[in-house]
CSV table of C-alpha atoms in Angstrom, one decimal:
chain,number,residue,atom,x,y,z
A,457,MET,CA,9.9,-4.3,-7.6
A,458,ASP,CA,7.6,-6.4,-9.9
A,459,MET,CA,6.5,-5.0,-13.1
A,460,PHE,CA,3.0,-3.4,-12.9
A,461,PRO,CA,0.2,-4.2,-15.3
A,462,ALA,CA,0.1,-1.7,-18.2
A,463,ASN,CA,-2.7,0.4,-16.6
A,464,ILE,CA,-0.9,0.9,-13.3
A,465,LYS,CA,1.9,3.5,-13.1
A,466,ASP,CA,2.9,3.1,-9.4
A,467,GLY,CA,1.9,1.4,-6.2
A,468,LYS,CA,3.2,0.0,-2.9
A,469,PRO,CA,3.1,-3.7,-2.1
A,470,ALA,CA,0.5,-4.6,0.5
A,471,ARG,CA,2.1,-5.5,3.8
A,472,LEU,CA,0.8,-7.7,6.6
A,473,PHE,CA,2.3,-5.4,9.2
A,474,SER,CA,1.9,-1.8,8.0
A,475,SER,CA,4.4,0.9,8.8
A,476,LEU,CA,1.7,3.6,8.5
A,477,LYS,CA,0.6,5.8,11.3
A,478,ILE,CA,-2.2,4.5,13.5
A,479,SER,CA,-4.4,7.4,12.2
A,480,ASN,CA,-4.5,5.7,8.8
A,481,LYS,CA,-6.7,2.9,10.0
A,482,GLU,CA,-8.4,2.3,6.7
A,483,GLN,CA,-5.2,2.0,4.8
A,484,ILE,CA,-3.7,-0.3,7.4
A,485,ALA,CA,-6.8,-2.5,7.3
A,486,THR,CA,-6.8,-2.6,3.4
A,487,SER,CA,-3.1,-3.4,3.2
A,488,THR,CA,-3.4,-6.2,5.8
A,489,LEU,CA,-6.4,-7.8,4.1
A,490,LEU,CA,-4.7,-7.7,0.7
A,491,ALA,CA,-1.5,-9.1,2.2
A,492,VAL,CA,-3.5,-12.0,3.7
A,493,PHE,CA,-4.9,-12.8,0.2
A,494,ARG,CA,-1.3,-13.2,-1.0
A,495,ILE,CA,-0.2,-15.3,2.0
A,496,ILE,CA,-3.4,-17.5,2.1
A,497,PRO,CA,-4.5,-17.7,-1.6
A,498,GLU,CA,-7.1,-20.3,-0.6
A,499,LEU,CA,-9.0,-17.5,1.2
A,500,LEU,CA,-9.0,-15.4,-2.0
A,501,ALA,CA,-10.0,-18.4,-4.1
A,502,ASP,CA,-13.0,-19.1,-1.7
A,503,LEU,CA,-14.1,-15.5,-1.9
A,504,LEU,CA,-13.8,-15.5,-5.7
A,505,SER,CA,-15.6,-18.9,-6.0
A,506,GLN,CA,-19.0,-17.2,-6.6
A,507,THR,CA,-17.6,-15.1,-9.5
A,508,GLU,CA,-16.4,-16.1,-12.9
A,509,VAL,CA,-12.8,-15.3,-12.0
A,510,ARG,CA,-10.6,-18.3,-12.5
A,511,PHE,CA,-8.2,-19.0,-9.7
A,512,ARG,CA,-5.9,-22.0,-9.8
A,513,ASP,CA,-3.2,-23.4,-7.6
A,514,ARG,CA,-0.5,-21.8,-9.8
A,515,THR,CA,-2.2,-18.4,-9.9
A,516,ASP,CA,0.3,-15.7,-8.9
A,517,VAL,CA,-1.3,-13.1,-6.6
A,518,LYS,CA,0.2,-9.6,-6.5
A,519,VAL,CA,-1.5,-7.0,-4.3
A,520,TYR,CA,-0.7,-3.3,-4.1
A,521,THR,CA,-2.0,-0.3,-2.2
A,522,GLU,CA,-2.0,3.3,-3.1
A,523,ILE,CA,-1.8,2.7,-6.8
A,524,THR,CA,-1.7,5.3,-9.5
A,525,LEU,CA,-3.5,4.5,-12.7
A,526,SER,CA,-2.4,5.5,-16.2
A,527,LYS,CA,-4.7,7.7,-18.1
A,528,SER,CA,-4.6,5.3,-21.0
A,529,LEU,CA,-2.7,2.1,-21.9
A,530,ASP,CA,-0.4,4.2,-24.0
A,531,ASP,CA,1.1,6.1,-21.1
């Protein structure tokens, strides 16, 4: 698995087709949306166009669900 940023301890890669139970509709929808951003980066770029976030052709998009954050950057 890819290395996480320093402030993330653990997470699961977002999947277009989730293997979660149908009762987890919110998690399924979130995972699917995030996976679409990875597959169609132009959509994410369009959504971010109104912000100050820079998004270029060579930007590497990594999306995760169910992440666990570190308490500090030293963990």
